[in-house]
Tab-separated table of N, CA and C in Angstrom:
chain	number	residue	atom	x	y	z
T	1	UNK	N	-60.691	119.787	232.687
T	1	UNK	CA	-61.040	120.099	231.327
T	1	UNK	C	-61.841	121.383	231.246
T	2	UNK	N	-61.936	121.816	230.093
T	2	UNK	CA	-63.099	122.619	229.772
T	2	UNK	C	-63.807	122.816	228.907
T	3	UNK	N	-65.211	123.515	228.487
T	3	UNK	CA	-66.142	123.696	227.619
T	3	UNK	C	-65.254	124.740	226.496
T	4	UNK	N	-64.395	125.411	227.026
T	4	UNK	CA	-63.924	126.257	225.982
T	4	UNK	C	-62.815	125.791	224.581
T	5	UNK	N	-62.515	124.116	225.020
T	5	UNK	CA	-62.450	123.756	223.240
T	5	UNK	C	-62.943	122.283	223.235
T	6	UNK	N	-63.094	121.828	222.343
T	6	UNK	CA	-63.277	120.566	221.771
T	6	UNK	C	-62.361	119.734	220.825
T	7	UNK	N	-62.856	118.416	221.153
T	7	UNK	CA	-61.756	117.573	220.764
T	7	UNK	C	-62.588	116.676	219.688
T	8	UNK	N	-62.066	116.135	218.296
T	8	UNK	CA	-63.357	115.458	217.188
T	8	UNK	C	-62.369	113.944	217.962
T	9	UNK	N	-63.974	112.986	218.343
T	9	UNK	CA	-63.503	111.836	218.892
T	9	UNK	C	-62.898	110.815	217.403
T	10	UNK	N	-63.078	111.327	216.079
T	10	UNK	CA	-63.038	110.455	214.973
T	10	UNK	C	-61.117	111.147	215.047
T	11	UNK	N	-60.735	112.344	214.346
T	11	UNK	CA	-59.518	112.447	214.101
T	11	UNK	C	-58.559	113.545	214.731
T	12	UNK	N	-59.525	113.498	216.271
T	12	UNK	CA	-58.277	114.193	217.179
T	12	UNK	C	-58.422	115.708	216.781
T	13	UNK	N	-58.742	116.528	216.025
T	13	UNK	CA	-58.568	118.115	215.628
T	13	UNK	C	-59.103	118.368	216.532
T	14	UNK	N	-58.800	119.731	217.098
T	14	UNK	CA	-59.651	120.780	218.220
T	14	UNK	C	-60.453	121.638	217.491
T	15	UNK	N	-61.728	121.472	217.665
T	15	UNK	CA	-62.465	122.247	217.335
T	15	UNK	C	-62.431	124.091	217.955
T	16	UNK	N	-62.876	125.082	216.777
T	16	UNK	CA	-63.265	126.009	216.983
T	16	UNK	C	-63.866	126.724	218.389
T	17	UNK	N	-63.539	127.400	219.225
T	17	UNK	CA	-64.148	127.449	220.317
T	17	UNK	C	-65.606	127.907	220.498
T	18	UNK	N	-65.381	128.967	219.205
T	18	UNK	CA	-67.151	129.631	219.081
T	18	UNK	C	-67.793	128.690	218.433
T	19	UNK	N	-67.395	127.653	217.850
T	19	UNK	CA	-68.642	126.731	217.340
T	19	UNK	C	-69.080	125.968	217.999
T	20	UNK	N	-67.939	125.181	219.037
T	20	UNK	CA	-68.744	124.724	220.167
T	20	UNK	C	-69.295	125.151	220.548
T	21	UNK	N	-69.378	126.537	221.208
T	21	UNK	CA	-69.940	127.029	222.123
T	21	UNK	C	-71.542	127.369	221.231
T	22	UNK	N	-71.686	127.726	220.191
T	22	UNK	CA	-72.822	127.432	219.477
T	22	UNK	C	-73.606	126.083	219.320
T	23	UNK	N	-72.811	125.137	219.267
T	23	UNK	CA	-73.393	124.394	219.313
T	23	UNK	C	-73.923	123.874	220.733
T	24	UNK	N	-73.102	123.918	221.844
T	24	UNK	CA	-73.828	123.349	223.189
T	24	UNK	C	-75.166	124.509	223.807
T	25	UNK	N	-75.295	125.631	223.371
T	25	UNK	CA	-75.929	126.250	223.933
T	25	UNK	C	-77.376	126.496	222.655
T	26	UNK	N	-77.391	125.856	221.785
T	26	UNK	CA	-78.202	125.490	220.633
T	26	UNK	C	-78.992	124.245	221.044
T	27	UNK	N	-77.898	123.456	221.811
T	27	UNK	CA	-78.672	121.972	221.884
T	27	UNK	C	-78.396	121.114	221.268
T	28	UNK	N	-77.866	121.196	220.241
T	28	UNK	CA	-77.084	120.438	218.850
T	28	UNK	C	-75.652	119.656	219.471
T	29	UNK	N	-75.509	118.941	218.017
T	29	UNK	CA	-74.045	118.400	218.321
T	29	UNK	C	-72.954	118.636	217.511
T	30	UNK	N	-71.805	119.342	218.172
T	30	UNK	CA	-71.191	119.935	216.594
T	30	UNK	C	-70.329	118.720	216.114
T	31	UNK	N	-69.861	118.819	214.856
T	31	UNK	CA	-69.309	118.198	213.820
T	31	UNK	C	-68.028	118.471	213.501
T	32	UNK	N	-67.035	117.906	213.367
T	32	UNK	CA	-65.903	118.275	212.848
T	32	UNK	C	-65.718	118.601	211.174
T	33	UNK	N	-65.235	120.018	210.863
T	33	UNK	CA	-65.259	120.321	209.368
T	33	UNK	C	-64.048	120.139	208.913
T	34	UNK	N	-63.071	119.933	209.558
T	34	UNK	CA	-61.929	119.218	209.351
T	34	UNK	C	-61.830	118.850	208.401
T	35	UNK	N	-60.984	118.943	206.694
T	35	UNK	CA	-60.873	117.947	206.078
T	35	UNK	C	-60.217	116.719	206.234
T	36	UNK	N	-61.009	116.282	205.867
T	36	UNK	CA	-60.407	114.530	205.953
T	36	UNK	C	-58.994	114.110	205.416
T	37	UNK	N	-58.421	113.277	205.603
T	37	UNK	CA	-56.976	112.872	204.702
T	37	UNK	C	-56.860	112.569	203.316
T	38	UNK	N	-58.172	111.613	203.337
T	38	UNK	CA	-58.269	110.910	202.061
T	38	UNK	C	-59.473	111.737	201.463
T	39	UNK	N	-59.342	112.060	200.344
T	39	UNK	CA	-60.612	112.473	199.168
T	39	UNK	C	-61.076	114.048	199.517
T	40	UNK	N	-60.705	114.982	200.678
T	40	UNK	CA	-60.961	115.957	200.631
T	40	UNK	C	-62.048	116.617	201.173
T	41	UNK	N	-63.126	115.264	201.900
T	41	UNK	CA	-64.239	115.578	202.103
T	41	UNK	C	-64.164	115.535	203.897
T	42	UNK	N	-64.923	116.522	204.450
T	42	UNK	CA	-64.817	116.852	205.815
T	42	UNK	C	-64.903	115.317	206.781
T	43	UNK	N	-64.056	115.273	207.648
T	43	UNK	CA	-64.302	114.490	208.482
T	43	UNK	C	-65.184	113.989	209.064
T	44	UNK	N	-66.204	114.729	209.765
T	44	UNK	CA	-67.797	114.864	210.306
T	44	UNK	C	-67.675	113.901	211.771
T	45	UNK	N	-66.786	113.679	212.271
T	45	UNK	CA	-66.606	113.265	213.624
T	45	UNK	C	-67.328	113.982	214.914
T	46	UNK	N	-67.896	113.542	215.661
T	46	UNK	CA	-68.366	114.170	216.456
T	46	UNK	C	-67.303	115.154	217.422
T	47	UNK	N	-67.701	116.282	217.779
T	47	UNK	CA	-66.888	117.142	218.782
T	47	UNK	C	-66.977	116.857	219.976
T	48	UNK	N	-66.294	116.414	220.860
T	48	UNK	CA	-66.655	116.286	222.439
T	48	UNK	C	-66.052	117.424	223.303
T	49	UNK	N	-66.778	118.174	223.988
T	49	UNK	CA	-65.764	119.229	225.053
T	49	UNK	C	-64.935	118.325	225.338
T	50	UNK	N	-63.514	119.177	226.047
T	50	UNK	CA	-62.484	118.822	226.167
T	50	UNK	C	-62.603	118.572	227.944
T	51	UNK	N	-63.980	117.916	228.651
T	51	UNK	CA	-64.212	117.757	229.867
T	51	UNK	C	-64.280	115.947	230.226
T	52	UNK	N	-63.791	115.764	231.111
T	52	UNK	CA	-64.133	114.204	231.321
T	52	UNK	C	-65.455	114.164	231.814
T	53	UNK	N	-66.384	113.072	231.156
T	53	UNK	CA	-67.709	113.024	231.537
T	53	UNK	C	-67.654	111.715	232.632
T	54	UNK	N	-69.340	111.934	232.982
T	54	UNK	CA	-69.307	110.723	234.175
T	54	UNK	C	-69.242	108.876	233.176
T	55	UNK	N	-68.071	108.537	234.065
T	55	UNK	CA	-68.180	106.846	233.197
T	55	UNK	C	-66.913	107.056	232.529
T	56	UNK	N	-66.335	108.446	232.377
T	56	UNK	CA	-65.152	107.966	231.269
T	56	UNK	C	-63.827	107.694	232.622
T	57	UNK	N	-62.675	107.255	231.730
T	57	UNK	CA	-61.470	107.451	232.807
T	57	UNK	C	-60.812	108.790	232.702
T	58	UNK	N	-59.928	109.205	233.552
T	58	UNK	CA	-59.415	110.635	233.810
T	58	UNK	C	-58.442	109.988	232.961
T	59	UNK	N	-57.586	111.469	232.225
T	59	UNK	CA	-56.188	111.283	231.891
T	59	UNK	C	-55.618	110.559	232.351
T	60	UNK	N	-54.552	109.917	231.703
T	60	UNK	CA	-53.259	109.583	232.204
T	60	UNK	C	-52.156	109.841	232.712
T	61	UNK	N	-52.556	111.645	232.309
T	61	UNK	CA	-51.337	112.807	233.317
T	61	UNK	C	-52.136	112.899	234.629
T	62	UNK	N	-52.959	113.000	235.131
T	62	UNK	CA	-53.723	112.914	236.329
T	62	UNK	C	-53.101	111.601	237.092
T	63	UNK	N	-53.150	110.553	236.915
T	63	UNK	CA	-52.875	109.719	237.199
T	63	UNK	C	-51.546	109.388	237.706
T	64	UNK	N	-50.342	110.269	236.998
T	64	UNK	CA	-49.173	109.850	237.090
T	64	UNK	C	-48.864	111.317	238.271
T	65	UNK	N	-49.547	111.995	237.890
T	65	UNK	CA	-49.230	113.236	238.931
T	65	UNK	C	-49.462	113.425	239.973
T	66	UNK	N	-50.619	112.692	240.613
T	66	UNK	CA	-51.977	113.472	241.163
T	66	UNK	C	-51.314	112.622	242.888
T	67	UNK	N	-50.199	112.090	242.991
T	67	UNK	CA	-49.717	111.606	244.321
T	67	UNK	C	-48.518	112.413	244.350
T	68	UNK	N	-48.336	113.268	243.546
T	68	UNK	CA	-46.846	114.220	243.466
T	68	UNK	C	-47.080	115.384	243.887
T	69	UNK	N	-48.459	115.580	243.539
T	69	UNK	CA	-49.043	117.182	243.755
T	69	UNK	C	-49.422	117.012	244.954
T	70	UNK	N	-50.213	116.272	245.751
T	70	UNK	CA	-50.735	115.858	246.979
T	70	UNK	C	-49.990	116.576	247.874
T	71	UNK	N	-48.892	116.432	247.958
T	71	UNK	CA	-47.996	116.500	249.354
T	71	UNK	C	-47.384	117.953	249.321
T	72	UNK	N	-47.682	118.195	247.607
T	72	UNK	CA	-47.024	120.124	247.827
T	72	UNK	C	-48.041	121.035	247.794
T	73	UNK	N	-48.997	120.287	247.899
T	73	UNK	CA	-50.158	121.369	248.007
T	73	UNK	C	-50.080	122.445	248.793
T	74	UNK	N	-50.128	123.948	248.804
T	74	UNK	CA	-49.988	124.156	249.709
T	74	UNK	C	-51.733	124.984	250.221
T	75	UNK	N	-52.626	125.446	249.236
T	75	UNK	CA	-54.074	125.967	249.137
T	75	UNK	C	-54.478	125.141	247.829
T	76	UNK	N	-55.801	124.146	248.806
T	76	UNK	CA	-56.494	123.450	247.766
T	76	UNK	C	-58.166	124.558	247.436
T	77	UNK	N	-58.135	124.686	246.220
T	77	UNK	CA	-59.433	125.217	245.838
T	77	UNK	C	-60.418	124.283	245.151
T	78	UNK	N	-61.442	124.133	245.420
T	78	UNK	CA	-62.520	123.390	244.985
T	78	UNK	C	-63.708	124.023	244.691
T	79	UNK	N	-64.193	123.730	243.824
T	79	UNK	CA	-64.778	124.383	242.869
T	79	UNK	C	-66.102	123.843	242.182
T	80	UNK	N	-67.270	123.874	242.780
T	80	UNK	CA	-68.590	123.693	241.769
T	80	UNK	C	-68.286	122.255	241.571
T	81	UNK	N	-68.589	121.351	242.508
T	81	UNK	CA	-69.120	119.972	242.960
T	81	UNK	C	-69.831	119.474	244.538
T	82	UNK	N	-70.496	118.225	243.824
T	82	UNK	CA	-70.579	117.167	244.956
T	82	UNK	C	-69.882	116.927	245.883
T	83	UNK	N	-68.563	116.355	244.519
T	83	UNK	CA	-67.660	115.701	245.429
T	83	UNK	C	-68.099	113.915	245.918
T	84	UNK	N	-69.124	113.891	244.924
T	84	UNK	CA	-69.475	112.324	245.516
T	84	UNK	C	-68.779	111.387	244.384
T	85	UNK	N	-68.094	111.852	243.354
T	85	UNK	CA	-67.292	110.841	241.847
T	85	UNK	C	-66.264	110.692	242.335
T	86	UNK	N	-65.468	109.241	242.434
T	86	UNK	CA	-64.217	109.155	242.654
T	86	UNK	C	-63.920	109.221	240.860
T	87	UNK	N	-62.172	109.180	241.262
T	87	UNK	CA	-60.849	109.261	242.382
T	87	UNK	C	-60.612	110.655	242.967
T	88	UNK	N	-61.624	111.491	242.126
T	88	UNK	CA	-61.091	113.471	242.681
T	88	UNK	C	-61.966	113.475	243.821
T	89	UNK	N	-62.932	112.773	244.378
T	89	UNK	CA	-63.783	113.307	245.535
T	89	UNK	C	-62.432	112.659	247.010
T	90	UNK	N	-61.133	112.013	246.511
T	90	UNK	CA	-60.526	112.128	247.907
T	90	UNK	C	-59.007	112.650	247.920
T	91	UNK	N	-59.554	114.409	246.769
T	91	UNK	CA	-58.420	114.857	246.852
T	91	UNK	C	-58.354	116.127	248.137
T	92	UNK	N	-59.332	116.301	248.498
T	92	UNK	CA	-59.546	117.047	249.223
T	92	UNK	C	-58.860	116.479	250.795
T	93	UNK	N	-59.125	114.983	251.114
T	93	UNK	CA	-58.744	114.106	251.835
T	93	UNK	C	-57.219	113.944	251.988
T	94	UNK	N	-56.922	114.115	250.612
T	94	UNK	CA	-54.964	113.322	250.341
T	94	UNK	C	-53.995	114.716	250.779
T	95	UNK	N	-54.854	115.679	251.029
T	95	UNK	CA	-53.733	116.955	251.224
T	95	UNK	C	-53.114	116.934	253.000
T	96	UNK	N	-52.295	117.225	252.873
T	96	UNK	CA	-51.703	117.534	254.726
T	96	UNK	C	-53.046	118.167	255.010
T	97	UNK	N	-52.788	117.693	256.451
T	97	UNK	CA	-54.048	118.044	257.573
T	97	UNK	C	-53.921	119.308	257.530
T	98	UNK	N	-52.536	120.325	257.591
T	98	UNK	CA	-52.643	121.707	257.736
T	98	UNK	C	-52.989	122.699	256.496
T	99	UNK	N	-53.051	121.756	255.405
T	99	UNK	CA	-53.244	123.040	254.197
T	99	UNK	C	-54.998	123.236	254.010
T	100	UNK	N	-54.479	124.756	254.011
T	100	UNK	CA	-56.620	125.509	253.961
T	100	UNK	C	-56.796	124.580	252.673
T	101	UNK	N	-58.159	124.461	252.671
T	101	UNK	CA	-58.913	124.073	251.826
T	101	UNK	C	-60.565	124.706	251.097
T	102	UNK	N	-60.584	125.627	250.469
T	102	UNK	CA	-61.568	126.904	250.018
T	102	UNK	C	-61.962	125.716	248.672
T	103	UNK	N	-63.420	125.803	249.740
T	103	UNK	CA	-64.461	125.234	248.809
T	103	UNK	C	-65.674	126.216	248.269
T	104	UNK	N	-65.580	126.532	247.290
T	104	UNK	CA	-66.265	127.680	245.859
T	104	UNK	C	-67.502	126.880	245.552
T	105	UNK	N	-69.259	126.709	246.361
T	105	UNK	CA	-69.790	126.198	245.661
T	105	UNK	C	-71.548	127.153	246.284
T	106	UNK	N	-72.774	126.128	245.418
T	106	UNK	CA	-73.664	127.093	245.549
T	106	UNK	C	-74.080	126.095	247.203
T	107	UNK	N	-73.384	125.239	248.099
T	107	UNK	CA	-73.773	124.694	248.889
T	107	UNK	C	-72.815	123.913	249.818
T	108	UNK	N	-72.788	123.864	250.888
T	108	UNK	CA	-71.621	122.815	251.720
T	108	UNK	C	-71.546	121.734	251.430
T	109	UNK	N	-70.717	121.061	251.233
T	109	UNK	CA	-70.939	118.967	251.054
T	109	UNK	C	-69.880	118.601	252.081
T	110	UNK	N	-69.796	117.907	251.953
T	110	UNK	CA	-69.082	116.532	252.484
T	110	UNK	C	-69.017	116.928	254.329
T	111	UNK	N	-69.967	117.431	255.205
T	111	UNK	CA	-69.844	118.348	256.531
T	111	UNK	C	-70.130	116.950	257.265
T	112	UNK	N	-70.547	115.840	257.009
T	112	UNK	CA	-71.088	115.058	258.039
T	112	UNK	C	-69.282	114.174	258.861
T	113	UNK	N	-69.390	114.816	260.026
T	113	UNK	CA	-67.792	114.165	260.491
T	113	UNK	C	-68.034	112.840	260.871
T	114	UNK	N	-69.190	112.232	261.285
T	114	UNK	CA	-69.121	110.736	261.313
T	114	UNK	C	-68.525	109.797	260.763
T	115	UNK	N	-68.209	110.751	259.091
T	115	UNK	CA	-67.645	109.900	258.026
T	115	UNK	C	-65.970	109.708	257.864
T	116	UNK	N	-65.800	110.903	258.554
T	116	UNK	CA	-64.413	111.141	258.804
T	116	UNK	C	-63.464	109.961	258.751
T	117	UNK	N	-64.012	109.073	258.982
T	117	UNK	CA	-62.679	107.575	259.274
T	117	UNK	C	-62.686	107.049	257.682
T	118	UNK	N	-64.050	107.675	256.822
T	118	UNK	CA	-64.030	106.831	255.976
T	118	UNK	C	-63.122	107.439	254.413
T	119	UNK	N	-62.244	106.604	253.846
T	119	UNK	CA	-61.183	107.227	253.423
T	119	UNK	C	-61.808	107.341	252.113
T	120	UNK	N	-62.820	107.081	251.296
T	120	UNK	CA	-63.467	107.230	250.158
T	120	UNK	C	-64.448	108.813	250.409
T	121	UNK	N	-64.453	109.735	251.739
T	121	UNK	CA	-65.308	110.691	251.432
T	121	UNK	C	-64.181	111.576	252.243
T	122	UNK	N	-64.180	112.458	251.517
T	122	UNK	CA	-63.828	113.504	252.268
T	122	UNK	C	-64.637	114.390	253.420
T	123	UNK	N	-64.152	114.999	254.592
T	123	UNK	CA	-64.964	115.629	255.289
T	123	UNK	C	-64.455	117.291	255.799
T	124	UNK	N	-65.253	118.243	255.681
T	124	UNK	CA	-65.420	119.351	255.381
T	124	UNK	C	-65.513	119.776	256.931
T	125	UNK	N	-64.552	120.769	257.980
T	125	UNK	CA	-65.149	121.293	259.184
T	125	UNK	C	-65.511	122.718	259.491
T	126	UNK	N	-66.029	123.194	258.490
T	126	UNK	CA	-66.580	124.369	257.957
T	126	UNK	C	-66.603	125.238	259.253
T	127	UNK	N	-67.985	124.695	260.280
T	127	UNK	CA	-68.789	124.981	261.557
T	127	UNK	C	-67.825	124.724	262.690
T	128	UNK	N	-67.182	123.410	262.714
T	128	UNK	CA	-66.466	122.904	263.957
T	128	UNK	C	-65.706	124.122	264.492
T	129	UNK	N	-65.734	124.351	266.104
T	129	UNK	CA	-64.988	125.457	266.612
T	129	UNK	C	-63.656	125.412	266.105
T	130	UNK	N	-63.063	124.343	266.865
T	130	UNK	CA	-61.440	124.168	266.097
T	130	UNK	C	-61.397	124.193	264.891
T	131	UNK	N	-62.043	124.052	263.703
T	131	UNK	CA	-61.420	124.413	262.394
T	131	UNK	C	-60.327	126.004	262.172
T	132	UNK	N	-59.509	125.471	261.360
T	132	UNK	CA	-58.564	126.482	261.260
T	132	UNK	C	-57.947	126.123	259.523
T	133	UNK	N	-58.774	125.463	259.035
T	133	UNK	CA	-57.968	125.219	257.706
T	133	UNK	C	-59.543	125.024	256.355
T	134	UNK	N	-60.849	125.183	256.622
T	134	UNK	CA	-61.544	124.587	256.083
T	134	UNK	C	-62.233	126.188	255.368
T	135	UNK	N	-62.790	126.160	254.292
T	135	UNK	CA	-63.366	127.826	254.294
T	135	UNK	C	-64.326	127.341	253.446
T	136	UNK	N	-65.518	127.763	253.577
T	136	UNK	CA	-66.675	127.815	252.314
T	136	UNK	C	-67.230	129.395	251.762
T	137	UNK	N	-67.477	129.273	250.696
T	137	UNK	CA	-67.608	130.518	249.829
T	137	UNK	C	-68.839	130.170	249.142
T	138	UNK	N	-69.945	130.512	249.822
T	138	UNK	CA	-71.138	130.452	249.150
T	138	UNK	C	-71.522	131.013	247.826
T	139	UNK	N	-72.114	130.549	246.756
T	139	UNK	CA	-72.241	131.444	245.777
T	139	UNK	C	-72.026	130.719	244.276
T	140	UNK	N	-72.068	131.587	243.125
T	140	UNK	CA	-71.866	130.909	241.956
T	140	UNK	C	-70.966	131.085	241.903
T	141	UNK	N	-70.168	130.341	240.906
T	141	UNK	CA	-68.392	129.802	240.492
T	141	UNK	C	-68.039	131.670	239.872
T	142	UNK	N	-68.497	131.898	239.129
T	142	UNK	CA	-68.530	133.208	238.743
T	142	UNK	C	-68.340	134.867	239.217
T	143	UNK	N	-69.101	134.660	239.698
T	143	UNK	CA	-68.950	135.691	241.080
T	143	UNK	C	-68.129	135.469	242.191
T	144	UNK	N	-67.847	134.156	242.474
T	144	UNK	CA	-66.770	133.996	243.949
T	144	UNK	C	-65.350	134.274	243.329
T	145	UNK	N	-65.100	133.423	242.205
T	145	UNK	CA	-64.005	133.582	242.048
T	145	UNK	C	-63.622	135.039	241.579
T	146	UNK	N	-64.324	136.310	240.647
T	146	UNK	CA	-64.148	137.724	240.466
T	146	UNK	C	-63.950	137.939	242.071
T	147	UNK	N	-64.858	137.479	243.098
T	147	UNK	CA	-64.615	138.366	244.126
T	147	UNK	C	-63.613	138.005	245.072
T	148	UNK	N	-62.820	136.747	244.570
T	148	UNK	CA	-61.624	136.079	245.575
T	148	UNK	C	-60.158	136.861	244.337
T	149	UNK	N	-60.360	137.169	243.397
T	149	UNK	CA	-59.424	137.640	242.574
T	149	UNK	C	-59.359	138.925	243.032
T	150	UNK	N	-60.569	139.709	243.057
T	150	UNK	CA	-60.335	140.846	243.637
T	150	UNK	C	-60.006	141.375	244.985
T	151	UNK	N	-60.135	140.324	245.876
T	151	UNK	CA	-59.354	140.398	247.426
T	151	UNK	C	-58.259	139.976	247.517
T	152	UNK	N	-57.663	139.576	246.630
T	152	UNK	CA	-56.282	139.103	246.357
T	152	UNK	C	-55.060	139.885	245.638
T	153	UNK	N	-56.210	140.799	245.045
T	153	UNK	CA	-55.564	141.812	243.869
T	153	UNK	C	-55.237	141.817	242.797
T	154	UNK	N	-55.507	140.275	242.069
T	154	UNK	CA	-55.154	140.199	240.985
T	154	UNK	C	-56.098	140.095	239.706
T	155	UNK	N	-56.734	141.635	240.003
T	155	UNK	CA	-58.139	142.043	238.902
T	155	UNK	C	-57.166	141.920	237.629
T	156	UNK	N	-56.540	143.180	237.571
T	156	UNK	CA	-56.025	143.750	236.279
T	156	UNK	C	-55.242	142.631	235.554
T	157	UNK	N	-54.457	141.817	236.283
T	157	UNK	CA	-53.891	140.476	235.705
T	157	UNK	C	-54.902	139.453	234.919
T	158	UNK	N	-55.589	139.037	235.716
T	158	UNK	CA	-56.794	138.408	235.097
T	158	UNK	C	-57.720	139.103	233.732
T	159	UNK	N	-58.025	140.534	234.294
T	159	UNK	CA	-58.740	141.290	232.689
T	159	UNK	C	-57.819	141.342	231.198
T	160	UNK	N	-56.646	141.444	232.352
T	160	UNK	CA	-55.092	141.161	230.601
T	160	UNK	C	-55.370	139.867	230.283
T	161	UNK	N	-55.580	138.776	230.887
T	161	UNK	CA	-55.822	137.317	230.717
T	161	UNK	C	-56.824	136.729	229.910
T	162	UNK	N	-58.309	137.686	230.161
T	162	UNK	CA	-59.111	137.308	229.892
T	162	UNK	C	-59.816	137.602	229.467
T	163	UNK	N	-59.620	139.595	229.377
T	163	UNK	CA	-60.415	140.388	228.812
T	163	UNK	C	-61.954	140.611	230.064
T	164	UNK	N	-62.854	141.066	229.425
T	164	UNK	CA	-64.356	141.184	229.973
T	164	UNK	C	-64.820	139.938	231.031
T	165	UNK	N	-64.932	140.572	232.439
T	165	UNK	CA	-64.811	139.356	233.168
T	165	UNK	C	-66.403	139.671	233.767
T	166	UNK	N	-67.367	140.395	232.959
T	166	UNK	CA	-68.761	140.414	233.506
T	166	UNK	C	-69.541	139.231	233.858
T	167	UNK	N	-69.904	138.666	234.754
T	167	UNK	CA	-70.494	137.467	234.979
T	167	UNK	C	-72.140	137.183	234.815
């Protein structure tokens, strides 16, 4: 999911992106102005980002996909977590032993190999001599990824994409 739209939990409309974004960085809770069906008068449903929070269930396209994608993975990227919430903390786990796995965060997780047998945690061999598939990218989500776009080459694609990519 992401912070960049919202969904009104009362009648489904996507909210405005700049009003969310006013509103989460205000502190507030935005509102749906939506008119209503009946009588004309705004809906007033609460807005929720369009992110799954902790406690809710994931989609139902996740669910139906997420053993289809597994096996064609071919570069898993991970991105600004724990990694301690199931069912996504053992996707890192469900990929072939040979596909890299570039973990984007401000810290290493899951490194302890003791755990290795255990099929609810994934384990990370960052350090291990033999690693040949594991990569960590220290840093904020922001900056790694400008600077993995730009070793890749695909600045100018992304600035057409996205416009101003100052972090």
């Amino acid at each position: 999911g992401s912070f960049r739209s919202g969904t009104c939990m009362k009648c489904q409309s996507k909210l405005d992106t700049e009003q969310l974004k006013q509103a989460i960085f205000s502190g507030s809770v935005a509102y749906c102005q939506i008119s209503a069906k009946t009588g004309g008068s705004t809906c007033g449903g609460v807005i929720k980002p369009d992110i799954v929070m902790f406690g809710e269930s994931l989609p139902q396209e996740y669910m139906c996909t997420i053993s289809k994608d597994e096996g064609k993975c071919d570069l898993l990227i991970i991105m600004g977590t724990s990694l301690s919430v199931g069912p996504v903390n053992r996707i890192p786990s469900s990929v072939p032993g040979s596909t890299p796995r570039l973990l984007i965060n401000m810290e290493k997780v899951c490194t302890d190999v003791s755990q290795h047998n255990n099929l609810s945690a994934p384990v990370f061999f960052f350090d291990h001599p033999d690693n040949l598939t594991d990569v960590f990218m220290g840093g904020d989500i922001d900056s790694s990824v400008l600077e993995l776009v730009s070793k890749v080459g695909w600045d100018k694609e992304l600035r057409e994409m996205c416009g101003d990519l100052t972090p």
